[in-house]
Coordinates of C-alpha atoms and ligand atoms in Angstrom, one line a residue:
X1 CA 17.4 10.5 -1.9
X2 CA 15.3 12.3 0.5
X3 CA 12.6 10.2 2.6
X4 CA 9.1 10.5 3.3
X5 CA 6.9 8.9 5.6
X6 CA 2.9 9.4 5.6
X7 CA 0.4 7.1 7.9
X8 CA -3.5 7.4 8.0
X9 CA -4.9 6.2 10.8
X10 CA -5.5 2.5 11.2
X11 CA -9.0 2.1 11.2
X12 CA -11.4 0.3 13.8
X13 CA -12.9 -2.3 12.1
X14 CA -16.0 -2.4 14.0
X15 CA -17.0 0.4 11.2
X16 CA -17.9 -0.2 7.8
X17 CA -15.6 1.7 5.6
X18 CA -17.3 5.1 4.5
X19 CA -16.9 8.4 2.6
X20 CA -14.3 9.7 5.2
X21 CA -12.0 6.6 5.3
X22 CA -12.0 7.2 1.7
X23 CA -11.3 10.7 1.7
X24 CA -8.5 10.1 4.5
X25 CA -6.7 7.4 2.0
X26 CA -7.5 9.7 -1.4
X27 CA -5.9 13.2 0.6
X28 CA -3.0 10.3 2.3
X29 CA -2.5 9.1 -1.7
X30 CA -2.1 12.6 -3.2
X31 CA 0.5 13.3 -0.6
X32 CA 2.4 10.6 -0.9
X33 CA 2.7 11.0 -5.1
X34 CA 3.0 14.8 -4.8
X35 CA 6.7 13.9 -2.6
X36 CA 7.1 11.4 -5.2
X37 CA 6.8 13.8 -7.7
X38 CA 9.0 15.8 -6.1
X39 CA 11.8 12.7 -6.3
X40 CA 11.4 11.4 -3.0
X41 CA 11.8 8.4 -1.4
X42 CA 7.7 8.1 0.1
X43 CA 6.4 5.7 2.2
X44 CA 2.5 5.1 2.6
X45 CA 1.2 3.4 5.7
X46 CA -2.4 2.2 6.3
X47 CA -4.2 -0.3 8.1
X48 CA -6.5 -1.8 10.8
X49 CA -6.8 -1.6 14.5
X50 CA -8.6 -4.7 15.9
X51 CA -8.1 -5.0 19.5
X52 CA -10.8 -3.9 22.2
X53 CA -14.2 -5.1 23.8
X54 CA -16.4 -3.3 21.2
X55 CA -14.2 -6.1 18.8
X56 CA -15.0 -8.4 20.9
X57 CA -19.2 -7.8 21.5
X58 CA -19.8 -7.3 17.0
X59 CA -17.7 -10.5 16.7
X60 CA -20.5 -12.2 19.4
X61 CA -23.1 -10.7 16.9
X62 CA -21.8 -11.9 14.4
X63 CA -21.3 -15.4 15.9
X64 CA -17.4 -15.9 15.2
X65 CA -14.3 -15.8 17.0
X66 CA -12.8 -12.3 17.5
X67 CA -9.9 -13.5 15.3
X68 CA -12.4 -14.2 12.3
X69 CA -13.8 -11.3 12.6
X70 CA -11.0 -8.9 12.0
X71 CA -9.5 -11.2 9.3
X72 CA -13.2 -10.7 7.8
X73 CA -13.1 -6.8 8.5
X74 CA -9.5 -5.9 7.7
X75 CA -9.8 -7.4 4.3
X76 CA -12.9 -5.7 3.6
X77 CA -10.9 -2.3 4.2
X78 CA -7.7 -3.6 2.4
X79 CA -10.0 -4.1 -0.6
X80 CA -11.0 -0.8 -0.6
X81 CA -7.5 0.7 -1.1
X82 CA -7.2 -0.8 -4.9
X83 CA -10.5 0.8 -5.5
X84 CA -9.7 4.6 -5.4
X85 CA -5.9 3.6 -6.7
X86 CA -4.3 4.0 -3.7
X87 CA -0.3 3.7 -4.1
X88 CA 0.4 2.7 -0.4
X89 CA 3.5 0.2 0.9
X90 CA 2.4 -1.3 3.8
X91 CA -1.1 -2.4 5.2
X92 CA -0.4 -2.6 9.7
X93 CA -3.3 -5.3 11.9
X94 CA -2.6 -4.8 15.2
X95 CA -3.0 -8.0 15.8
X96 CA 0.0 -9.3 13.5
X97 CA 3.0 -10.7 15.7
X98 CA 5.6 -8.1 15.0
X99 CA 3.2 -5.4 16.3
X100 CA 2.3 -7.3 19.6
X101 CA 6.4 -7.7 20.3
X102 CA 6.7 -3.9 19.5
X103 CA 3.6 -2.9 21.7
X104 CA 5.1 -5.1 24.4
X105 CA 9.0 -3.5 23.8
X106 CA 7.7 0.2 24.0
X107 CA 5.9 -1.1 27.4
X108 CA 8.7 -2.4 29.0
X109 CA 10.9 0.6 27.7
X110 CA 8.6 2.7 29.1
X111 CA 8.0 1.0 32.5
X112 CA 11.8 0.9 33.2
X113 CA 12.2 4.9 33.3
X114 CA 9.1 4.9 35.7
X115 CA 6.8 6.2 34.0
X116 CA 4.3 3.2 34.3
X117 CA 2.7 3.2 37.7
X118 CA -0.1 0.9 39.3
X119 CA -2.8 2.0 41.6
X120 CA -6.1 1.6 42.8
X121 CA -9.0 3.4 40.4
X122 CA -12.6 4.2 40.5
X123 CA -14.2 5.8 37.2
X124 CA -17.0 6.3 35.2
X125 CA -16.1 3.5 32.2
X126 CA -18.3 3.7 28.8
X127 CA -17.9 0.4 27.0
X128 CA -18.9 2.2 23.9
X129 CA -15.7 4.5 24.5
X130 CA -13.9 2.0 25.6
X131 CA -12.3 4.5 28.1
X132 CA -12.7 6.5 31.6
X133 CA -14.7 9.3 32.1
X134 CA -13.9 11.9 35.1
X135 CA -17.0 13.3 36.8
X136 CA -16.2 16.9 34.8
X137 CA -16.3 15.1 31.6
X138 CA -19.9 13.6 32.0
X139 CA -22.7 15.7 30.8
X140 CA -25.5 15.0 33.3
X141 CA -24.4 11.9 34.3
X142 CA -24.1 10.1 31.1
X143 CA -21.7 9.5 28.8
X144 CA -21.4 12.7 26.4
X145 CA -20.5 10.7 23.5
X146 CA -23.6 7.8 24.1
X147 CA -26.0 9.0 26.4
X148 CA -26.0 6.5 28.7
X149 CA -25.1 6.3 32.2
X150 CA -21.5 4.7 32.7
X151 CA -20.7 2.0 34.6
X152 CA -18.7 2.7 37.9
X153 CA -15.8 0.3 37.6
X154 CA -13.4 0.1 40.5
X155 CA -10.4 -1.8 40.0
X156 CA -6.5 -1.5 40.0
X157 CA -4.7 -0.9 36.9
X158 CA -1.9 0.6 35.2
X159 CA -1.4 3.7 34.4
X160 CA 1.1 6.2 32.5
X161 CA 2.1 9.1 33.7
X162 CA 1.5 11.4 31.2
X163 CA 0.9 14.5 33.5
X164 CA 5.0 14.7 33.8
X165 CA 5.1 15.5 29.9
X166 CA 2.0 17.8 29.7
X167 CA 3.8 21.0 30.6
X168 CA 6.9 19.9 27.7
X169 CA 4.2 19.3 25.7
X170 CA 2.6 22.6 26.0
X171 CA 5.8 24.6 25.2
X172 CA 6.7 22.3 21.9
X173 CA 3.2 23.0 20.5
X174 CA 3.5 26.9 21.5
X175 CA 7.3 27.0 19.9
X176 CA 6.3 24.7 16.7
X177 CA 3.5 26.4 14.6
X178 CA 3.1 23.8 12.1
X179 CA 3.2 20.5 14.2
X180 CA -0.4 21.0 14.5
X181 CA -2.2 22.3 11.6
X182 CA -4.3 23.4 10.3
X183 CA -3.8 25.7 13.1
X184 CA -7.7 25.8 14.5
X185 CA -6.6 22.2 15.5
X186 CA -3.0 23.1 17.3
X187 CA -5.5 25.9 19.2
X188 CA -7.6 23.4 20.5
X189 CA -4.5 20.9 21.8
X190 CA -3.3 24.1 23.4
X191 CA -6.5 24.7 25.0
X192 CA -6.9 21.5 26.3
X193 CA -3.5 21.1 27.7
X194 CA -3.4 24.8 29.2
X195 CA -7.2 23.1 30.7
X196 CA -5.7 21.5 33.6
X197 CA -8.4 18.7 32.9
X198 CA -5.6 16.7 31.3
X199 CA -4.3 14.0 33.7
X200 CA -2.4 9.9 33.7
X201 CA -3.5 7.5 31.2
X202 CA -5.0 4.4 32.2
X203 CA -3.4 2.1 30.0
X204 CA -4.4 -1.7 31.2
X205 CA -8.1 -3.7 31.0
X206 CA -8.0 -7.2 33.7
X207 CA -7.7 -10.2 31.8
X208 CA -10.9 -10.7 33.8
X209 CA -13.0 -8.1 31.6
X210 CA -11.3 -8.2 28.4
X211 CA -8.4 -10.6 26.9
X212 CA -8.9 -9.6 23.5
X213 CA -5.6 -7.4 23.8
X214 CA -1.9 -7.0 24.1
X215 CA -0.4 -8.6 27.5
X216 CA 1.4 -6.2 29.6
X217 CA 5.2 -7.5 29.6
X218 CA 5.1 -7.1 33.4
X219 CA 1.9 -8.3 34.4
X220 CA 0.1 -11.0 33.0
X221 CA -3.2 -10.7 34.4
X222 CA -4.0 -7.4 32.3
X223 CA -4.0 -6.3 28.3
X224 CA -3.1 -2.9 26.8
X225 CA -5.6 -0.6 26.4
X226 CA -6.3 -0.1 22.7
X227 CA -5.3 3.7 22.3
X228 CA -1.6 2.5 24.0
X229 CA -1.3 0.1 21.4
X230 CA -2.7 1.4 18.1
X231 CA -0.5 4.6 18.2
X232 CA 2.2 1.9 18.1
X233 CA 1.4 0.9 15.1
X234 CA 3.4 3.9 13.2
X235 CA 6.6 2.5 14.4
X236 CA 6.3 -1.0 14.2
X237 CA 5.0 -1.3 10.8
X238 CA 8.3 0.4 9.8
X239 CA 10.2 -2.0 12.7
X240 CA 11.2 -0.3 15.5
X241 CA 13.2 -0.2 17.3
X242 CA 16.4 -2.2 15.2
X243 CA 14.8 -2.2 11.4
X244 CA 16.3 -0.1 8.5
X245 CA 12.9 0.9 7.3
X246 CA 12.4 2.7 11.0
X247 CA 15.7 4.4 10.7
X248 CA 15.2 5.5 6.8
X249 CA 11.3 6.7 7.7
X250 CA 10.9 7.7 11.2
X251 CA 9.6 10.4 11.8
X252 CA 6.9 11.1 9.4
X253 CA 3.7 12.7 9.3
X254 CA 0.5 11.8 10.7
X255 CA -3.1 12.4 8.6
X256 CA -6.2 11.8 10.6
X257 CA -9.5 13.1 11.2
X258 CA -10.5 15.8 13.6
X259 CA -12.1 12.9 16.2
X260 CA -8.9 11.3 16.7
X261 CA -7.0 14.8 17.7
X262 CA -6.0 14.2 21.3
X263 CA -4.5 10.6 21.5
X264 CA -2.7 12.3 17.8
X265 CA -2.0 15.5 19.8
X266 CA -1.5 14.5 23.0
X267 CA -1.2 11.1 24.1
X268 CA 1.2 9.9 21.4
X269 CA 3.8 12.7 21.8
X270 CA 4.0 11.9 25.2
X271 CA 4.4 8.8 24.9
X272 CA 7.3 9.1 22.2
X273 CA 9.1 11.7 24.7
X274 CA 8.5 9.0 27.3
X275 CA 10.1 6.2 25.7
X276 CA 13.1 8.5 24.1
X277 CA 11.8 8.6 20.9
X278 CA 11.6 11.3 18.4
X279 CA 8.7 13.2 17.8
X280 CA 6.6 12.8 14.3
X281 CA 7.0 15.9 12.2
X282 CA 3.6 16.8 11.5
X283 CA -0.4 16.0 12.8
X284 CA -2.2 17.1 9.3
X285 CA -6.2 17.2 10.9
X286 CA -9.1 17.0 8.6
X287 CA -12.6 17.4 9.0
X288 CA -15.8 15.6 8.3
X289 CA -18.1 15.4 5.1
X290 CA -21.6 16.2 5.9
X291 CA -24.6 15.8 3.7
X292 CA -27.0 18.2 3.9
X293 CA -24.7 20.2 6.4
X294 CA -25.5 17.3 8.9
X295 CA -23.1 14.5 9.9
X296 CA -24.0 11.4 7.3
X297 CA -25.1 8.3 9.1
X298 CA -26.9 5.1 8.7
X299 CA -30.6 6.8 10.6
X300 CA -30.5 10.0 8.5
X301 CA -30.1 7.7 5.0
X302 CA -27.7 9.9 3.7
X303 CA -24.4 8.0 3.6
X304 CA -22.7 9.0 0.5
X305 CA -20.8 5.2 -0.7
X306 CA -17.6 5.7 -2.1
X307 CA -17.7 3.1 -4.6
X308 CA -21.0 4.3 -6.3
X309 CA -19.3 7.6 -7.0
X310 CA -16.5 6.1 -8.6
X311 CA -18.7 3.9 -11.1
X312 CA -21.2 7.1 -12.0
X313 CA -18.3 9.6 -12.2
X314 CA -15.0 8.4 -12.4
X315 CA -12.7 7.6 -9.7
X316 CA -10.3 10.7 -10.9
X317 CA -12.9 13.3 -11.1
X318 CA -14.3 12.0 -7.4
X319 CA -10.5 12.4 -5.8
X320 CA -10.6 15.9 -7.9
X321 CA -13.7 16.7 -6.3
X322 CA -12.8 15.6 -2.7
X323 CA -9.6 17.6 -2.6
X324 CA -11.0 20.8 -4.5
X325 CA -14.2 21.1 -2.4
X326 CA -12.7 20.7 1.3
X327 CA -10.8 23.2 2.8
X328 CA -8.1 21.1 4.5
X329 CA -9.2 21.2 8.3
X330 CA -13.1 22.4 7.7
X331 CA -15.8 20.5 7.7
X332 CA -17.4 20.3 3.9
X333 CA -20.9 19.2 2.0
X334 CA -20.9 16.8 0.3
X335 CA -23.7 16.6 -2.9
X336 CA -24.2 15.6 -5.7
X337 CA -25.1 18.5 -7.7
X338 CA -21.8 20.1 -6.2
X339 CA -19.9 17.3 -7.5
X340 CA -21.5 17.6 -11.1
X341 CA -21.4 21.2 -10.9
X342 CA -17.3 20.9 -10.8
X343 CA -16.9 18.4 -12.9
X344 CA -18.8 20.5 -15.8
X345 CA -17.2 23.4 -14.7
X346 CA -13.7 23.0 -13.7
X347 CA -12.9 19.7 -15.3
X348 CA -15.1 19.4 -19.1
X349 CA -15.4 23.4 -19.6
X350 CA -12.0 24.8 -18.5
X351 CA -9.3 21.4 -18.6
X352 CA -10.8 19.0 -21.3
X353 CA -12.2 22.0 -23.4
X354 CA -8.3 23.3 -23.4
X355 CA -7.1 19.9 -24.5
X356 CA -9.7 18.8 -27.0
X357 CA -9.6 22.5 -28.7
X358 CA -5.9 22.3 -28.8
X359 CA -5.0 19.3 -29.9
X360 CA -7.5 19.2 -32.6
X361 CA -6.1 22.8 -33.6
X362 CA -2.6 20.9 -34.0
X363 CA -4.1 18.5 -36.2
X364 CA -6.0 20.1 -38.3
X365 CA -2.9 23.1 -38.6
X366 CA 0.1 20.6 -38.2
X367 CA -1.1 17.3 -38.7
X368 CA -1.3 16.6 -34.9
X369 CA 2.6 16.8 -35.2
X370 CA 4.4 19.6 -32.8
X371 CA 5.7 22.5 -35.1
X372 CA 9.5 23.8 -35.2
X373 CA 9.6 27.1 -33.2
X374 CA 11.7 30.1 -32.4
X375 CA 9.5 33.0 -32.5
X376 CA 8.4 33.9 -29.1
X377 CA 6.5 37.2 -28.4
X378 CA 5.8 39.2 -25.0
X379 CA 2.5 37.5 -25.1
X380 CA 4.6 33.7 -25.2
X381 CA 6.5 35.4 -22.2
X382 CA 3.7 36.2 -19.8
X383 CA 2.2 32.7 -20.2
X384 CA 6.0 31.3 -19.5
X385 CA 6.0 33.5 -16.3
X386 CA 2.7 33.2 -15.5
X387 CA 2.9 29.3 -15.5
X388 CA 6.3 29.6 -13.1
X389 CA 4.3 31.1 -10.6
X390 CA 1.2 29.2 -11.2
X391 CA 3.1 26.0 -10.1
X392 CA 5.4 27.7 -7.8
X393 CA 2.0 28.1 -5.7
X394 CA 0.8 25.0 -6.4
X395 CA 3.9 23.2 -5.0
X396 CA 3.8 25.1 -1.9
X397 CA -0.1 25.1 -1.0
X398 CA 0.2 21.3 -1.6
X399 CA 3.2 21.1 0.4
X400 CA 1.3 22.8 3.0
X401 CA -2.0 20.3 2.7
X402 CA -4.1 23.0 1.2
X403 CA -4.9 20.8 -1.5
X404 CA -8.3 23.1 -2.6
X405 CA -5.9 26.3 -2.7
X406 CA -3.6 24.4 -4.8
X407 CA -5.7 23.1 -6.9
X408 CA -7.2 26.8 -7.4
X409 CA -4.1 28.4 -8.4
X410 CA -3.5 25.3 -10.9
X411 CA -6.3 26.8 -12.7
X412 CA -6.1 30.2 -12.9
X413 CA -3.1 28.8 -15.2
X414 CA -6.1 27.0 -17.1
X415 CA -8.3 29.5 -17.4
X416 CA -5.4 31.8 -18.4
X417 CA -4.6 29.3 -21.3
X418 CA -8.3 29.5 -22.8
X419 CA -8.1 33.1 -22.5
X420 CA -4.9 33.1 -24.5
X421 CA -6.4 31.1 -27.0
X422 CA -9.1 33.0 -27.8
X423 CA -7.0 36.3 -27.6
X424 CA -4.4 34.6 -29.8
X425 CA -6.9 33.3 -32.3
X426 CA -4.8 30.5 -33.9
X427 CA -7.8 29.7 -36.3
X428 CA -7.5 33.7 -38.0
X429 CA -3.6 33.3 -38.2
X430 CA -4.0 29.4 -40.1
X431 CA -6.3 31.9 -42.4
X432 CA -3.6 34.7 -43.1
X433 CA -0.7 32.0 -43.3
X434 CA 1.3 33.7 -40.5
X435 CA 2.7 29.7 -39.6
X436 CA 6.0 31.2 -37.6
X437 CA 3.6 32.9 -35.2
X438 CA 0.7 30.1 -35.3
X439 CA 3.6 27.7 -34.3
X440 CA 4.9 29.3 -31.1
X441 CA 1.0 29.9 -30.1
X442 CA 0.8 26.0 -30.3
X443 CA 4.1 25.7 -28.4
X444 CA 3.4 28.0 -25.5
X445 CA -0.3 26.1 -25.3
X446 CA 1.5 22.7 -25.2
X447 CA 4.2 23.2 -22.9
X448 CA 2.0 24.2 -20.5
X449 CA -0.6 21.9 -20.6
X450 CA 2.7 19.5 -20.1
X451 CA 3.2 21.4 -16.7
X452 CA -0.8 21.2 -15.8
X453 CA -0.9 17.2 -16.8
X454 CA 2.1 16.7 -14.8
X455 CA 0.6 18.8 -11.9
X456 CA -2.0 16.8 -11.7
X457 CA -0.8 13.7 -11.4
X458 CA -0.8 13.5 -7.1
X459 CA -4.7 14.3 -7.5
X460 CA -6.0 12.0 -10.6
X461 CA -3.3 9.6 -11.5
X462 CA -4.8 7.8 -14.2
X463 CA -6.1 11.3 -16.0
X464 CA -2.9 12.8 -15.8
X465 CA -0.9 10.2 -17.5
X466 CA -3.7 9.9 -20.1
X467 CA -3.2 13.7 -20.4
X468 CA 0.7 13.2 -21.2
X469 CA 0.4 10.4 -23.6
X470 CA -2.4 12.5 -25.4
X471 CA 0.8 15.0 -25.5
X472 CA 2.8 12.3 -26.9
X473 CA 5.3 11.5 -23.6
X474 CA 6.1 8.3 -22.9
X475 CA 4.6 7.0 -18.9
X476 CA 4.3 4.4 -16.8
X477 CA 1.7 3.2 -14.5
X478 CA 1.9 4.2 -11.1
X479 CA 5.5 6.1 -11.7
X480 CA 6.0 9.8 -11.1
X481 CA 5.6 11.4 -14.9
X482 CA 8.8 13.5 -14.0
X483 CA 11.9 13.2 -12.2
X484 CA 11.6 16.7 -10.1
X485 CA 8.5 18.6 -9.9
X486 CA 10.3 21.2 -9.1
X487 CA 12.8 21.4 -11.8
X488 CA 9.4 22.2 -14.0
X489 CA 8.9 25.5 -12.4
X490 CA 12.8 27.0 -13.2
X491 CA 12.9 25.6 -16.9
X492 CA 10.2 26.5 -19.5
X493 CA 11.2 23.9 -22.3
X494 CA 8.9 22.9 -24.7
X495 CA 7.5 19.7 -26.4
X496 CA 10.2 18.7 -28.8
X497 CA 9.5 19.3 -32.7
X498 CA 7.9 16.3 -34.7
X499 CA 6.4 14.5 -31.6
X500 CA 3.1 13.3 -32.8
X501 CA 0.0 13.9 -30.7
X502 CA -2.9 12.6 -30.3
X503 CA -5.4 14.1 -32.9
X504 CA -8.1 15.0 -30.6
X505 CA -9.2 14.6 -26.7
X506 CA -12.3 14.4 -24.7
X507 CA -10.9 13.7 -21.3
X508 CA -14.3 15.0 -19.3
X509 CA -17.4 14.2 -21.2
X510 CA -20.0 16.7 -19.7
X511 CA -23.1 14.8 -17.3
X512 CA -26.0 16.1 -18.2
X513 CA -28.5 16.7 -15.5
X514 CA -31.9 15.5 -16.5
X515 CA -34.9 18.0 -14.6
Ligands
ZN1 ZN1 -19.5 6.5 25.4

């Protein structure tokens, strides 16, 4: 069996978690079900990053040890993933054992070829960053990120030289279109190593200014610095270097959001060629939600909350919506009256109007049981076709995370099927008694809405398998409806004769908006 292997990002839990952690986990969910659906053995990886001083200052808020606090935090994010039904396998904190011994491994691995060097430094550090700045970088003076004035830190530490890889690095991105992608994000990693601005990581903090880290395995007057170890994280969850799981998974792909592109793009692939590693297969980039076409935060009071969504409109229809209305890679607005607007449109007029109309066609003509068929016409033929290509598309857009192109060609198959209905007029032949042609109608309407239900399943789980058993196939929670995905595009077989159905459906009540 073929594997998979999909990570989000482990997320800083300084941060409450919001409409883009949630967006980051639905889009890492549907991938991980869509290679399931395509009878793959997929992993899902998630977690929480917890080392740093910013850890270490909103623990001292909060007046607890830095240890409480991430317990507290982490939780609060692992809680989250239950909520929007996400199906992952493993849940990384940076601060469990196994990571710290891997951190410290891929140190010392790295520090034997050379590649770790100490010197005397002098830079512009923004605790708010966490990180250096060169003179270039500031804006002004301050930091461009904050706004305030850095302080000027001079002290010896650690560094990796990641210069020596930059020039590799530059030809692999050139020479591998889709390591990057969407590909507005592989142009910017390529302009910012052909920049020259690019140079050595500083990789420790003195014990003296932070502990609240990894210890270097050769020094122990100085921690990690938390970008060196988080990346980590995607190979010691899956225990690297000896474990099976790291030999089954690695390498995977990487989903994260477009902040987080250069120690994705840059630093991490470096480091992987530094230690001897291979490379992960893809960076999949996203971009941000805005409300309002501005970035949502706590000043501007327009933070969309995940969880309210979910209770007002239904987890399924809120993934729908997240995956239909972003462009993969673009930024996206997020409102409410777009939200509504598809769920009346796409999902009540066009999908549940198709099921609802058909099934209680079948049981008002058949007595909701599915008919004995032979007679197809031309008519039959170009839906059969029509619906090959249809999800031909769909499992290559998906394939490629265009998840809103996908979805699009998904239902121009829908719309198709209405269209078909209404041309076909099932009610006028029940009237003239023509039951050989009213019969394969009804079968060419409910194999296909098989293939759509079963489609669907990556984006709205629950929905989908609601959809099948509606159709009278037997599921299971949380288990791919079919075998092969794929083995639904060559074959065009029908629902078998007899199988009852469910006598009517109403899958997307419309939401009325009061003016
Ligand atoms: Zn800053």
């Amino acid at each position: 069996m073929k594997s998979f292997f999909l990570t989000t990002p482990i997320y800083y839990v300084n941060a409450k978690p919001h409409l883009g952690h949630a967006y980051t986990n639905i889009v890492a969910d549907a991938i991980i079900r869509f290679h399931k659906l395509l009878g793959e053995d997929a992993f899902l990886l998630t977690g929480t990053d917890e080392h740093g001083d910013k850890i270490v200052q909103a623990a001292e808020k909060e007046g607890v040890s830095p240890k409480e606090f991430v317990d507290l935090v982490s939780a609060r994010f692992q809680e989250l993933l239950p909520q929007l039904n996400i199906d992952y396998d493993y849940f990384v904190r940076t601060t469990d054992e196994a990571h710290k011994n891997a951190v410290q491994d891929f140190l010392q691995k790295v520090h034997d070829t050379g590649d770790i060097y100490f010197a005397d430094f002098g830079g512009h550090y923004c605790y708010g960053c966490e990180r250096f700045y060169t003179e270039k970088e500031l804006e002004n003076g301050l930091c461009p990120q904050h706004r305030t004035k850095p302080d000027f830190i001079h002290e010896k530490n650690y560094f990796f030289r990641m210069s020596r890889y930059l020039p590799w690095l530059r030809e692999y991105v050139a020479a591998h279109p889709d390591f990057i992608r969407p590909e507005r994000y592989r142009k910017e990693v390529l302009a910012m190593l052909e920049s020259g601005d690019l140079e050595d990581l500083c990789i420790s903090r003195p014990k003296s200014r932070l502990t609240w880290g990894i210890e270097l395995p050769f020094d122990k007057d100085y921690v990690c610095y938390v970008w060196f170890d988080a990346l980590i994280n995607y190979i010691s969850a899956i225990s690297w270097p000896d474990g099976a799981q790291y030999a089954r998974y690695w390498p995977g792909e990487h989903l994260v959001a477009k902040d987080i592109l250069k120690p994705h793009a840059v630093f991490w692939p470096t480091m992987l060629k530094a230690a001897g590693l291979p490379l992960y297969q893809h960076l999949n980039v996203h971009g941000y939600w805005l409300s309002s076409a501005a970035k949502m935060s706590k000043s501007l009071g327009n933070i969309v909350e995940p969880g309210k969504m979910r209770e007002r409109f239904g987890l399924d229809a809120f993934r729908y919506f997240l995956l239909r209305e972003m462009h993969f890679g673009a930024d996206a607005n997020f409102s409410e009256d777009a939200l509504i607007g598809r769920i009346n449109a796409d999902l009540s007029n066009d999908l549940g109007n198709l099921f609802s109309r058909v099934l209680s066609m079948l049981a008002k003509y058949f007595g909701s049981r599915v008919p004995q068929s032979e007679q197809r016409e031309t008519d039959d033929d170009a839906i059969a076709e029509l619906c090959a290509s249809a999800l031909q598309n769909y499992v290559q857009l998906f394939g490629r995370v265009q998840f809103a192109q996908a979805l699009e060609s998904l239902w121009e198959l829908v719309r198709a099927l209405n269209k078909y209905v209404d041309s076909q007029a099932p009610w006028t032949l029940f009237k003239q008694g023509d039951t050989p042609r009213l019969a394969a109608v009804m079968h060419t309407l409910l194999a296909t809405m098989r293939k759509i239900a079963v489609c669907l399943w990556p984006v709205m789980p629950d929905t989908s398998l609601r959809m099948l058993e509606q159709l009278g196939q037997r599921t299971e929670k949380n288990e791919p409806p079919v075998a092969s995905l794929e083995m639904e595009i060559t074959s065009f077989e029908g629902l078998a004769a007899d199988t009852e159905l469910a006598p009517s459906s109403n899958l997307f009540p419309r939401i009325d908006v009061k003016k």
